[in-house]
Structure formats: C-alpha cells, structure tokens
mmCIF file of C-alpha atoms and ligand atoms in Angstrom:
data_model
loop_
_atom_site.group_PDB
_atom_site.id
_atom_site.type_symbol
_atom_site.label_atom_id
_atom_site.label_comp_id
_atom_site.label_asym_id
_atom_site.label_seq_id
_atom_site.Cartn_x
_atom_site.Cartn_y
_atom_site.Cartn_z
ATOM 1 C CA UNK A 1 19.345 -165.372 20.034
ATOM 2 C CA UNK A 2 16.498 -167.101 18.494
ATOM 3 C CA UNK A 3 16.718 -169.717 16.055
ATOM 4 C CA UNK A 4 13.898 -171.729 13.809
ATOM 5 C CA UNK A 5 13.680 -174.851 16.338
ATOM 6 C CA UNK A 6 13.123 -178.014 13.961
ATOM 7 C CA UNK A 7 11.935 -181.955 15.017
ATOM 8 C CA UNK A 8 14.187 -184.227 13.027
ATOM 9 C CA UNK A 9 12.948 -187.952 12.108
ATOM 10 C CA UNK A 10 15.993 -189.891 13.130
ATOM 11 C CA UNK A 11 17.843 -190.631 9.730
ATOM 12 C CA UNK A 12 21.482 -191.449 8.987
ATOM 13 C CA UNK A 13 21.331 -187.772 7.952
ATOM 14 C CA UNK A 14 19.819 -186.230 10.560
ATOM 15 C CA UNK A 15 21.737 -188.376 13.557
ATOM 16 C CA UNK A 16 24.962 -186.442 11.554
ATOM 17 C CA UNK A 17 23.695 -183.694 11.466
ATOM 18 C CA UNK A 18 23.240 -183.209 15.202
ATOM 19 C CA UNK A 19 26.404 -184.900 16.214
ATOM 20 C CA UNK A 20 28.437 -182.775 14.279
ATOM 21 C CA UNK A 21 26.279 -179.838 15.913
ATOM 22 C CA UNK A 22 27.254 -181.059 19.230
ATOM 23 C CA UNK A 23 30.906 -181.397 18.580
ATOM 24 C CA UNK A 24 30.830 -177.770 17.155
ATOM 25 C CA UNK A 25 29.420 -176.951 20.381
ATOM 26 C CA UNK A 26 25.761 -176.767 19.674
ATOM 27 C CA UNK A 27 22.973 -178.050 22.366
ATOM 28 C CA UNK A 28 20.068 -180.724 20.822
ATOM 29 C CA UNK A 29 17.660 -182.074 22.030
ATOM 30 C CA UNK A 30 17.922 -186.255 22.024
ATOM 31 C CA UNK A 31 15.411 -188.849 23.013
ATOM 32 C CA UNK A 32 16.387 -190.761 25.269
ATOM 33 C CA UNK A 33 13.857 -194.432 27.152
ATOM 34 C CA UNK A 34 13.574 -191.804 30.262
ATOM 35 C CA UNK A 35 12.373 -188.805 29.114
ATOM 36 C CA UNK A 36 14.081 -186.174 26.175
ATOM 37 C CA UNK A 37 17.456 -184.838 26.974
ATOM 38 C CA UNK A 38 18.925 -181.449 26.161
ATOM 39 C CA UNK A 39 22.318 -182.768 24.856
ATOM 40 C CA UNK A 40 25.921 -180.930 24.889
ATOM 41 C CA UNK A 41 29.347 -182.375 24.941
ATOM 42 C CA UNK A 42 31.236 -182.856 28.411
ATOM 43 C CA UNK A 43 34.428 -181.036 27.022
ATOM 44 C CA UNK A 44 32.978 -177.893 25.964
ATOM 45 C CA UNK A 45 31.995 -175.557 28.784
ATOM 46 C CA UNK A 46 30.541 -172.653 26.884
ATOM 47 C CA UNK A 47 28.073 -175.459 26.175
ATOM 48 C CA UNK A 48 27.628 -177.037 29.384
ATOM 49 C CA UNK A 49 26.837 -173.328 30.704
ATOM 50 C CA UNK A 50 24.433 -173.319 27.602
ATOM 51 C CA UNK A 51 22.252 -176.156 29.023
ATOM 52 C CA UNK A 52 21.568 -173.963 32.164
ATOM 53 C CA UNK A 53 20.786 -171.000 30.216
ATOM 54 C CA UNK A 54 17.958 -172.473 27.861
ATOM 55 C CA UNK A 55 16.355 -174.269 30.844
ATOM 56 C CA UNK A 56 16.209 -171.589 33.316
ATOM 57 C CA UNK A 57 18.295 -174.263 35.442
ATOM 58 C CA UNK A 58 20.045 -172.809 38.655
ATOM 59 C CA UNK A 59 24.174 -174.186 38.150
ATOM 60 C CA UNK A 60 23.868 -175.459 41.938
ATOM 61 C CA UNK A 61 22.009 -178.328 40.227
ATOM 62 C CA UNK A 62 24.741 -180.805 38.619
ATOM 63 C CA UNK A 63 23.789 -182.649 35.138
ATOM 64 C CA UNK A 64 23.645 -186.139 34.548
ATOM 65 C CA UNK A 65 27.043 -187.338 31.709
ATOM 66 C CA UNK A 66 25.884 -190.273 29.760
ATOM 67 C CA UNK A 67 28.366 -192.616 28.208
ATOM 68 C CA UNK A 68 27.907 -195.845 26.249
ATOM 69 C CA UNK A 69 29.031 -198.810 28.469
ATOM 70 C CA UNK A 70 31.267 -199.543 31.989
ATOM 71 C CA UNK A 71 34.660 -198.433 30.168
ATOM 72 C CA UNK A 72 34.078 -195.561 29.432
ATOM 73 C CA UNK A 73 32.280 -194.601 33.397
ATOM 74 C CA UNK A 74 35.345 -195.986 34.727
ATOM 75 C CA UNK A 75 37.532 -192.935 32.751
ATOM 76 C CA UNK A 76 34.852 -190.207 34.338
ATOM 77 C CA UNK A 77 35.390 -191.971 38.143
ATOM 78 C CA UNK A 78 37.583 -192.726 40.647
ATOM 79 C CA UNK A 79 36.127 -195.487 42.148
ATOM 80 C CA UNK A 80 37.548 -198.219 44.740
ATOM 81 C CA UNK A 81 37.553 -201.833 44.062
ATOM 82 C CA UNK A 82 34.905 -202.721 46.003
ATOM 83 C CA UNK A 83 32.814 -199.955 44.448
ATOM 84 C CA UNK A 84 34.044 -200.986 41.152
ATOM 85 C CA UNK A 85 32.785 -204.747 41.658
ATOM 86 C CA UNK A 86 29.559 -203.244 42.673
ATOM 87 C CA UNK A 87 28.522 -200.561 40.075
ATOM 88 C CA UNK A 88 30.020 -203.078 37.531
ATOM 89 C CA UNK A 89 27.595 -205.917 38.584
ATOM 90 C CA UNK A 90 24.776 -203.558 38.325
ATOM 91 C CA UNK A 91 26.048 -202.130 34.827
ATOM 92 C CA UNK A 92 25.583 -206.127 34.028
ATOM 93 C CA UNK A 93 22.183 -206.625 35.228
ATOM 94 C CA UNK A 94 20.359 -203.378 34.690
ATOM 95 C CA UNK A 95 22.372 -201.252 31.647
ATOM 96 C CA UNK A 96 22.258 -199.650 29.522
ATOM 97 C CA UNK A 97 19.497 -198.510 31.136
ATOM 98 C CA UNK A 98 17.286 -196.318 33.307
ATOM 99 C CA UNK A 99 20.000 -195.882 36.343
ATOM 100 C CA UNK A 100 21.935 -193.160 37.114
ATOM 101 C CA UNK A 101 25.121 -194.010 39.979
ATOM 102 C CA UNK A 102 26.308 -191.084 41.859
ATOM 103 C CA UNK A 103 30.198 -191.570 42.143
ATOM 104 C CA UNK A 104 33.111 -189.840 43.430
ATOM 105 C CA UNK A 105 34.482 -187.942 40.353
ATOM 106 C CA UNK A 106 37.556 -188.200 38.312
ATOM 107 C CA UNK A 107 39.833 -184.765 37.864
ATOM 108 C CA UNK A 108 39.040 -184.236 34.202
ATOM 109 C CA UNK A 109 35.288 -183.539 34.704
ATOM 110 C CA UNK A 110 34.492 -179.865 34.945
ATOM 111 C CA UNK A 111 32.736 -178.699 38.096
ATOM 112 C CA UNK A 112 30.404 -176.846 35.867
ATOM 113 C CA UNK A 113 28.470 -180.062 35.126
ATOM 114 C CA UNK A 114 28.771 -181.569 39.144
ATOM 115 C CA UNK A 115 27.814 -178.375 40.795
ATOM 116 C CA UNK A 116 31.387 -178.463 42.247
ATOM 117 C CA UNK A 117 30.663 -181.467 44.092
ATOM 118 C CA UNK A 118 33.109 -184.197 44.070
ATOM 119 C CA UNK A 119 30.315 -186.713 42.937
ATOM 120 C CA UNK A 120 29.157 -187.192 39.422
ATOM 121 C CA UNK A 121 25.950 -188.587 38.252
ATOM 122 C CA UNK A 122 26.455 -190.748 35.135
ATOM 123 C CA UNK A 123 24.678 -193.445 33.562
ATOM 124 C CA UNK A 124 24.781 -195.740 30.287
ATOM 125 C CA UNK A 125 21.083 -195.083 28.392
ATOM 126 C CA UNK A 126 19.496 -197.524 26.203
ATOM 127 C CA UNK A 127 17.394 -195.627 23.220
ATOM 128 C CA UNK A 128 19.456 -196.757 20.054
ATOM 129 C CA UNK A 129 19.402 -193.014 18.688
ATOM 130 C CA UNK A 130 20.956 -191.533 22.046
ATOM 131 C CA UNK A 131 23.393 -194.308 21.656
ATOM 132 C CA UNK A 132 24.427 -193.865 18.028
ATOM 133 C CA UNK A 133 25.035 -190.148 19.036
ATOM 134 C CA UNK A 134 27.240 -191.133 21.370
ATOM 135 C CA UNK A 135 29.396 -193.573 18.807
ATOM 136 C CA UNK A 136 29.421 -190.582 16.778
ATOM 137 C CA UNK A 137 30.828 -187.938 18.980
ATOM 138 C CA UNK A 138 33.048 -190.031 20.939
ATOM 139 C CA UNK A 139 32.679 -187.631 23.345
ATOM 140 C CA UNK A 140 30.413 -188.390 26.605
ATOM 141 C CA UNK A 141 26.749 -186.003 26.401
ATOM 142 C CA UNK A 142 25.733 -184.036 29.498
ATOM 143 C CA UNK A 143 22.312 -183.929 29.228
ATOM 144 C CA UNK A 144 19.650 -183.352 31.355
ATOM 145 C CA UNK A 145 15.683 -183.086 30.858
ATOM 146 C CA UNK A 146 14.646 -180.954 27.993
ATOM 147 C CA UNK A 147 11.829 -178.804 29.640
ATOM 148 C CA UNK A 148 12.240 -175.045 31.585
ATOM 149 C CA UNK A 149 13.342 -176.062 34.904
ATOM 150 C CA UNK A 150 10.505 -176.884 37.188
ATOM 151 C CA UNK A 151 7.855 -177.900 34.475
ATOM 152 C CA UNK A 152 6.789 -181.324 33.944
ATOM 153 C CA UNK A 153 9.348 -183.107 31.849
ATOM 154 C CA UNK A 154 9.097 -184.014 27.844
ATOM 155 C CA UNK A 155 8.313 -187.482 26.980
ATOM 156 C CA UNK A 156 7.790 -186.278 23.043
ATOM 157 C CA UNK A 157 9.975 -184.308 20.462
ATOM 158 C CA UNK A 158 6.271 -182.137 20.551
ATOM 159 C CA UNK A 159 7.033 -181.240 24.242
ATOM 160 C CA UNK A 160 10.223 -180.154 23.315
ATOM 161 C CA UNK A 161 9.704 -177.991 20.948
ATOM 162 C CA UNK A 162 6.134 -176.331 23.104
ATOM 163 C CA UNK A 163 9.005 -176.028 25.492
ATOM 164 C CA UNK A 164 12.401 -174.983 23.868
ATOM 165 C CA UNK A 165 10.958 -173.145 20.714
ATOM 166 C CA UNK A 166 13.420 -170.689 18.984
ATOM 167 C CA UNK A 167 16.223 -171.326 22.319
ATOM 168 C CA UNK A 168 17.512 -174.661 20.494
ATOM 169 C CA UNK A 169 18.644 -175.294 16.260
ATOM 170 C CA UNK A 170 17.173 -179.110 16.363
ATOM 171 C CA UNK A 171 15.091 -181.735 17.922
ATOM 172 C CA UNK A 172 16.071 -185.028 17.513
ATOM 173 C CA UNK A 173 12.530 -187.386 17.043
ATOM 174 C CA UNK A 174 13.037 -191.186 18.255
ATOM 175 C CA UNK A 175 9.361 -191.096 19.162
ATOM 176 C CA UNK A 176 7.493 -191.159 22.900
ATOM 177 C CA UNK A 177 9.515 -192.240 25.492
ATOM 178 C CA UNK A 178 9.331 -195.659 26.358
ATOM 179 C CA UNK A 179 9.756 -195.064 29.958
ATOM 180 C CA UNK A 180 8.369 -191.999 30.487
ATOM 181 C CA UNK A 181 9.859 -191.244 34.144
ATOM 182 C CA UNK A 182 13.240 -189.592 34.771
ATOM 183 C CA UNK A 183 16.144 -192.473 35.516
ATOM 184 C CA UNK A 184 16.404 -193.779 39.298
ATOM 185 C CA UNK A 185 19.776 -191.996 40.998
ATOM 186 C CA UNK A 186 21.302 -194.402 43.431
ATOM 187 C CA UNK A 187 24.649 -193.421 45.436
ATOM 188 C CA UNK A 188 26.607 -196.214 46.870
ATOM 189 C CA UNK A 189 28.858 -195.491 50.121
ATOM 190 C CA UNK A 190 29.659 -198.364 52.358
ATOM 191 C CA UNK A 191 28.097 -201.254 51.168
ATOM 192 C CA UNK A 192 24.785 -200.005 50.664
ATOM 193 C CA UNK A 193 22.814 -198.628 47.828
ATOM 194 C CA UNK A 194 20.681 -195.196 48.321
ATOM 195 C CA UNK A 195 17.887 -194.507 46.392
ATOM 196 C CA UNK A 196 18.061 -190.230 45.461
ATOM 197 C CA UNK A 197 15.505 -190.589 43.212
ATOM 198 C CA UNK A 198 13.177 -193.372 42.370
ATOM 199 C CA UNK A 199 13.061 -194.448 39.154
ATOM 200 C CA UNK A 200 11.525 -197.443 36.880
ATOM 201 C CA UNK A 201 14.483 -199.476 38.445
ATOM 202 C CA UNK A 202 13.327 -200.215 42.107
ATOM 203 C CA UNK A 203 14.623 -200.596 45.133
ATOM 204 C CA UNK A 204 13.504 -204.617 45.110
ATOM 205 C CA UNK A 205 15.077 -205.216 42.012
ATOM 206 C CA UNK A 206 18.667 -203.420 42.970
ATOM 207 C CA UNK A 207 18.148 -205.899 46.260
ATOM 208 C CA UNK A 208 17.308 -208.848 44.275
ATOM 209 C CA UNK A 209 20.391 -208.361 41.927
ATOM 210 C CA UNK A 210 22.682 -207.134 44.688
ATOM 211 C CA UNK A 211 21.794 -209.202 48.126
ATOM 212 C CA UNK A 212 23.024 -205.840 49.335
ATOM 213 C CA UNK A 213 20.458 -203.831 51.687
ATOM 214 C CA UNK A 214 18.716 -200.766 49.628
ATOM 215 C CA UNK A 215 17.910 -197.531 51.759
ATOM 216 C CA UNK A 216 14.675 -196.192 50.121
ATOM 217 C CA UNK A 217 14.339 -192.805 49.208
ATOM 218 C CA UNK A 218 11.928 -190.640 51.474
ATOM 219 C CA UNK A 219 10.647 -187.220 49.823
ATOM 220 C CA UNK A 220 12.648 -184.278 51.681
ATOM 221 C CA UNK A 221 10.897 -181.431 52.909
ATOM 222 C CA UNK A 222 13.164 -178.918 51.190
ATOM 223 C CA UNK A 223 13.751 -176.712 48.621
ATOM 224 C CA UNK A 224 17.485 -176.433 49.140
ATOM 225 C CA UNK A 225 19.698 -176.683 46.251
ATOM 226 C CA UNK A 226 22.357 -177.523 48.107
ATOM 227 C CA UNK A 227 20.431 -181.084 48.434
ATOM 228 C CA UNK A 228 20.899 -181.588 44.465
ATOM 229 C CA UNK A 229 17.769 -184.145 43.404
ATOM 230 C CA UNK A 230 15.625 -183.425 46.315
ATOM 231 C CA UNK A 231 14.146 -180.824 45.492
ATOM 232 C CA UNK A 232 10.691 -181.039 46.752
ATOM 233 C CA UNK A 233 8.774 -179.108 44.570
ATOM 234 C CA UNK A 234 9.206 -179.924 40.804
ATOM 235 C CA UNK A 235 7.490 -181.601 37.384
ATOM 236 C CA UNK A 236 4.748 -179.606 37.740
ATOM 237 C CA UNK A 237 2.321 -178.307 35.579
ATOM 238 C CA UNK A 238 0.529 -174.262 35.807
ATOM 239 C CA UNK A 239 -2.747 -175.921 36.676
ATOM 240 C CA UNK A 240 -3.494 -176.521 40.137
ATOM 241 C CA UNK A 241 -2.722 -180.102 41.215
ATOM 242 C CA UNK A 242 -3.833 -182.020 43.824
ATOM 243 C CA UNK A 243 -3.458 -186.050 44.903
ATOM 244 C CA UNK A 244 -6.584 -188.322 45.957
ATOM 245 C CA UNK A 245 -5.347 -191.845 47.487
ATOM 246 C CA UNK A 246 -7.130 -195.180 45.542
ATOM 247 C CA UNK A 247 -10.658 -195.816 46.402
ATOM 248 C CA UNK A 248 -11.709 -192.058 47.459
ATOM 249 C CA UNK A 249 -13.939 -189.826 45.087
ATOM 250 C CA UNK A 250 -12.462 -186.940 43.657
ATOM 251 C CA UNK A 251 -14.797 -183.781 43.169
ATOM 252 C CA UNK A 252 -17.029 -184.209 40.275
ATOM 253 C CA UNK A 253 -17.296 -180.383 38.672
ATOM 254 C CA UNK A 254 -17.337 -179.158 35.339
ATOM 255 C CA UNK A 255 -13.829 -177.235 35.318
ATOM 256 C CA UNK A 256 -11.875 -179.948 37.065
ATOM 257 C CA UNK A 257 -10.375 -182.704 35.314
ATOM 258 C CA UNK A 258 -9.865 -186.037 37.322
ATOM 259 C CA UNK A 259 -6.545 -188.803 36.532
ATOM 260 C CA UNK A 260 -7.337 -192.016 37.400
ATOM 261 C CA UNK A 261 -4.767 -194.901 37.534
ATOM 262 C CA UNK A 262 -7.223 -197.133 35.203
ATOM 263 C CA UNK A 263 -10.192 -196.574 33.761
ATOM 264 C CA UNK A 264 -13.304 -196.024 35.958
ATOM 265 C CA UNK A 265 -17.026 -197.402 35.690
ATOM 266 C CA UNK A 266 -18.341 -193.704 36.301
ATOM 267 C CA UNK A 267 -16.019 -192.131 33.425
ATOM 268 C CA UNK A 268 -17.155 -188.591 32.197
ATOM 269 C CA UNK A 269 -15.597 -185.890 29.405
ATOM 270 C CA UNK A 270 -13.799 -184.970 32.736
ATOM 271 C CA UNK A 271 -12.401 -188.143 33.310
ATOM 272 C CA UNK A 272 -9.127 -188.969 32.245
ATOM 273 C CA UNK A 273 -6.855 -192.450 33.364
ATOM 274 C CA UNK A 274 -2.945 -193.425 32.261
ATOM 275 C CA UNK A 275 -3.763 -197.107 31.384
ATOM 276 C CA UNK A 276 -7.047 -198.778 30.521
ATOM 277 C CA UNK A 277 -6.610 -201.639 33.527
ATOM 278 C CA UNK A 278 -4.265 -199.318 35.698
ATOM 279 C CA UNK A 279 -0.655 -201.058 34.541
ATOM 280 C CA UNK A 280 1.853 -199.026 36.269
ATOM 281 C CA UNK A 281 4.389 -199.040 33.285
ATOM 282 C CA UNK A 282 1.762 -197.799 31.221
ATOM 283 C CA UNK A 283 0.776 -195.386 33.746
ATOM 284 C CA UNK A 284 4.192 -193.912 33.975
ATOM 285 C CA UNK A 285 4.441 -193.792 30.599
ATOM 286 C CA UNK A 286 1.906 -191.694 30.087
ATOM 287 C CA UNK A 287 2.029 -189.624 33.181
ATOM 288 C CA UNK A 288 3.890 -186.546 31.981
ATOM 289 C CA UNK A 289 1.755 -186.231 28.501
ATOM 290 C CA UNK A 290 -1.305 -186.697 30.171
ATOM 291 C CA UNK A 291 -0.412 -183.696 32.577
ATOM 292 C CA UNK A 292 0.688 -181.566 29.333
ATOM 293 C CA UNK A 293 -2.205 -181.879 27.954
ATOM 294 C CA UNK A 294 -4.629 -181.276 30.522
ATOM 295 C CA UNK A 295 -2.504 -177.731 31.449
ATOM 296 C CA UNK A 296 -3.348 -176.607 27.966
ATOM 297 C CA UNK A 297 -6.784 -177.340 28.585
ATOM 298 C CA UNK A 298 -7.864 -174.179 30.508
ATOM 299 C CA UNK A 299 -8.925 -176.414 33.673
ATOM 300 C CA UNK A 300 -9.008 -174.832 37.297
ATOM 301 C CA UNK A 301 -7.572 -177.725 39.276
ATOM 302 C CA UNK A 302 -6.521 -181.252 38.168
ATOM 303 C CA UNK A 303 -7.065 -183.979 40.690
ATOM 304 C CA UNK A 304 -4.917 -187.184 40.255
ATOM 305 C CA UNK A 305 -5.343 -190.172 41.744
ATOM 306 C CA UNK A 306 -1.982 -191.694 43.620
ATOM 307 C CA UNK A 307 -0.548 -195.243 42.688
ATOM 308 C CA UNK A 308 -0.364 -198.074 45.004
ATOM 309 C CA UNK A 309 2.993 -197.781 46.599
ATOM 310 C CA UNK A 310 4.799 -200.520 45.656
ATOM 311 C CA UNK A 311 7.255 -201.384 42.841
ATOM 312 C CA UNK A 312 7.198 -198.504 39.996
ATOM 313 C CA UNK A 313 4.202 -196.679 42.159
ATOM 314 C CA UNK A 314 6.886 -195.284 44.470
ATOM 315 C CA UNK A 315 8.450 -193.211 41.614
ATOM 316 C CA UNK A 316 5.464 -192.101 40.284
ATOM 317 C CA UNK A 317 3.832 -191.350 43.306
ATOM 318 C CA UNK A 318 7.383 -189.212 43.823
ATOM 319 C CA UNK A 319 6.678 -187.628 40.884
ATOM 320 C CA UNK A 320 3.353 -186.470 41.023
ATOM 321 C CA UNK A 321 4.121 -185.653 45.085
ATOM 322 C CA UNK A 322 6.432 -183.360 43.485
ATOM 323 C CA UNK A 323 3.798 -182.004 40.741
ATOM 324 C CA UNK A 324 1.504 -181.132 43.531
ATOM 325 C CA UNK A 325 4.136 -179.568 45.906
ATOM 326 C CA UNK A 326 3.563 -176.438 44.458
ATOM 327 C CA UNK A 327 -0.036 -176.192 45.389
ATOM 328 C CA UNK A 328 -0.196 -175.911 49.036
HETATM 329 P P1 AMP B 1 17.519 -184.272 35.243
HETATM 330 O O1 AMP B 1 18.612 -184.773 34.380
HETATM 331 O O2 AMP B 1 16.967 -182.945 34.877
HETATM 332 O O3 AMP B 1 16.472 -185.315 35.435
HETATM 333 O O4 AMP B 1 18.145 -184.037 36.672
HETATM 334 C C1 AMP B 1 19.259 -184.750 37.116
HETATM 335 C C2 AMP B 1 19.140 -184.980 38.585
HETATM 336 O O5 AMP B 1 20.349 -185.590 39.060
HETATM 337 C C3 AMP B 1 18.958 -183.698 39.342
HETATM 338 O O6 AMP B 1 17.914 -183.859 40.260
HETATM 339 C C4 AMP B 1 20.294 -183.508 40.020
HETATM 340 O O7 AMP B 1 20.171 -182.773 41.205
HETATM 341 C C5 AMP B 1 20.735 -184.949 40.251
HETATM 342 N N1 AMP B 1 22.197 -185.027 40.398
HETATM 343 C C6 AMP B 1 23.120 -184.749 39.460
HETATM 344 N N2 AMP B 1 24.365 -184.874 39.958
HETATM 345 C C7 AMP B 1 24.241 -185.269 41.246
HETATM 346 C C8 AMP B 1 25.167 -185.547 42.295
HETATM 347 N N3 AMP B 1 26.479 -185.461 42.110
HETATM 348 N N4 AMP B 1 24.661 -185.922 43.494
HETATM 349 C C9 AMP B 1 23.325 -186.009 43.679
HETATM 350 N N5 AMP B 1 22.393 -185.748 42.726
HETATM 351 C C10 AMP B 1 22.837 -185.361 41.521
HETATM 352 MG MG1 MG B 2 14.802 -182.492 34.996
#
C-alpha cells in the first residue's frame, strides 16, 4: 500500500505523533548522529518484518535495537560479569553514542530482529530526537538505515523520502546527520574487542579507553549473508565508482566527476571535495550526500579519492571500498 510520505520538523507534536505511530505498530523514519533510521518497536513483529519489506532487506541480516542507557541493554543481554564490567566501561566513555556491541542475547528478543543468531547488536544513540522517542515509547526501536538495501545510506530526512516515498506515513526531520557514517559494531569474546564494522569510534580510541588489545576489522571478500555486516559489496550508488589513492590524478573528462578529500589547486565544474582542508569528520560527514548527489547527476563514472588510513579514514575508506565493490 502506498501512503503520502511526509518530513516532519521535530515538534512536541510531531515527536507524538510518531511515537504513538510506532506503538500502534507503524514504521518512521528517525534521525539519528549516524545516519537516518527506519524505526519500529522491538515487541511487535508484524513490524519488525515491516522494516525488511520497505527496504528490500534480506531477514538473514539482523537489525540493530537501540535503547536509552546501560539498564535497559542489560534487560536485552545475557552477559557475564566480566563482559558486563567491560561493555559498561565503554557505555561510560563512549555513549550514548556511535557504537554498536554485539552480545549474546537475552530470551525475550525475537529472532526476527537477530537473524536467529544468539547475538544481538544494540547500542545507546545520542541525537536528542531519537532519544525523546525512545522516553516516549518505553519500548526499545529496532531500526536500521533508512535507504533500499544496498544503496548509499540517508544522512537527510530529503534522502529518505527520494528513498522511501509512498512505502512509509512520516519522516521524522532532526536535520543532517552529524556523523554521517553508520555506527562502529564491535563484538567482545575473551578479552578482546573486534572491530565488525568501523565506525567514527576507532579502534585507538576503544584501546586507549580499554588497555585491552583491539583486533581491527579487515574487509571480507564475501557476499555471504551468513557473515551478517560483512558484506562486501554495499552503500553504493548506480553510477560507476571507482577509488584513486592520495597524490595520483584521476582522469580529467567531461562526464566524470572527481571526489577529492579537500579541495584541490586544479578544481574544475567536475571537481567535487568533502571538506575544504580535507578534515576527516567533515569528510565523513558529507560522504554519503555528496555521492547522492552526484548519482542524480547523469555522470558515467565517479572517481573518489581514498582517505589516509588512519583514525576515522579506516571507516570511510570501508565505506567507499564497499561503494566501489560493485564495479569490478
Ligand atoms: P544497518 O543498521 O543497516 O547499518 O546495519 C546493521 C548492521 O549490523 C548490519 O551490517 C548487520 O549485519 C549488523 N549486525 C546486526 N546484528 C548483528 C549480529 N548479531 N552480529 C553481527 N553483525 C550484526
Ligand atoms: Mg544499512
């Protein structure tokens, strides 16, 4: 069924007005500091299955719950003490915010969100109109990007609705995402934290808070969904996309559009850069718009240049590794 798809400004009203939606079983669309999320309660399954529907999403590929703070994780998990003392000193130093933990799973949680796997991703966001959603529900949100499955994911209520028109009632607006990347997913099994998908929190900051040794993430050749995450191929946009590293010169023709980290001396209408003096937060704030735009903009190939690979560079070089996977 179709419905009128609207973009609400986030008002007393409006924030309401889609968590009574959601507790009648509806699916919205929230921001959240990542990117937009494609909302539904955790106790209604006609909902949950919902989520997969509008996005095209194959169910082998769990969804990420989102609660307000460490209490209410705990009730989702079964965790031992010594993974309790661990996830709760990272709750302290980096939530709410952009990390998702991969824990065992407690009985209550439906297998339609986890895939059937006894792990559930969860994690405590930080934009303040996710977060008054949750007060209002009082029910945790399963929610994960708001795009068609495989497309580049929505940093703007805009891209939701370009994406999601007529499959969803309402769009919540908190403006562009502040962070702009998807959260990073760490699991934690025997003392040591594994990066599944880097994120804006990196693997030297979960050391530097932890002491505890952090296996990075390495990109998977696969396209298994049985290896939920890794997908190899992903984000990407219809236009053909392809990766230059720093310092090389991308091809310089009238119906290909080059991203540059920063802005370049030899700039032309076909020259397009993320942040004026190459800032990686900017950069990967921008990354996904920047890519939306260009798609719509009839070119034959995109060429992007990659990020230096430290710090926030590895997730965005993930990302656009991803973007270009496609394109053999
Ligand atoms: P999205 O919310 O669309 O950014 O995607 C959520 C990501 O979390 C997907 O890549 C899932 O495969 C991954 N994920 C969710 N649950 C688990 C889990 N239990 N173990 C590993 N990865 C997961
Ligand atoms: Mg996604």
């Amino acid at each position: 069924m179709a419905f009128p798809s609207r973009i609400l400004n986030a008002t007393k009203d409006s924030l309401e007005l889609v968590s009574r939606e959601l507790l009648a079983g509806g699916v919205v669309a929230l921001p959240t500091e990542t990117v937009y999320g494609l909302a539904a309660i955790i106790t209604d399954e006609m909902a949950i299955k919902e989520i997969f529907n509008i996005k095209n999403r194959p169910f082998s590929d769990p969804l990420i719950v989102h609660v307000l703070g460490f209490n209410d994780l705990l009730k989702l998990t079964k965790l031992e003490d010594d993974s309790a003392n661990l996830v709760s000193q990272l709750v302290d130093a980096f939530c709410p915010g952009p990390l998702t933990f991969v824990l065992p799973k407690a009985g209550s949680v439906s297998p339609n969100i986890t895939a059937s796997k006894s792990t559930l991703a969860i994690r405590i966001p930080a934009h303040k109109d996710f977060r008054e959603v949750l007060l209002q529900t009082r029910v945790p949100l399963a929610a994960p990007s708001a795009n068609q499955f495989g497309y580049l994911s929505p940093t703007t209520a805009e891209h939701v609705l370009n994406s999601l028109r007529g499959k969803i009632k309402y769009i919540l607006d908190g403006g562009p995402c502040e962070i702009g990347l998807e959260s990073t997913i760490i699991d934690i099994a025997k003392g040591q934290i594994k990066i599944l998908r880097p994120g804006a929190i990196t693997p030297e900051m979960l050391q530097e808070a932890t002491g505890l040794e952090v296996i990075k993430y390495r990109q998977m050749a696969t396209t298994d969904p049985s290896a939920p995450g890794l997908f190899k191929r992903h984000y990407s946009p219809n236009t053909k996309l392809r990766l230059f590293e720093a310092g090389q010169n991308a091809p310089k023709e009238a119906r290909i559009a080059v991203i540059h980290m920063g802005k370049p001396d030899n700039a032309d209408e076909h020259t397009f850069w993320l942040s004026e003096n190459g800032d990686l937060t900017e950069a990967s704030k921008n990354i996904f718009s920047v890519l939306r735009r260009l798609d719509q903009c009839g070119y034959d190939k995109i060429y992007c240049e990659k990020a230096p690979p430290i710090g926030l560079g590895l997730a965005l070089n993930d990302r656009l590794n991803r973007a270009a996977a496609k394109f053999p």
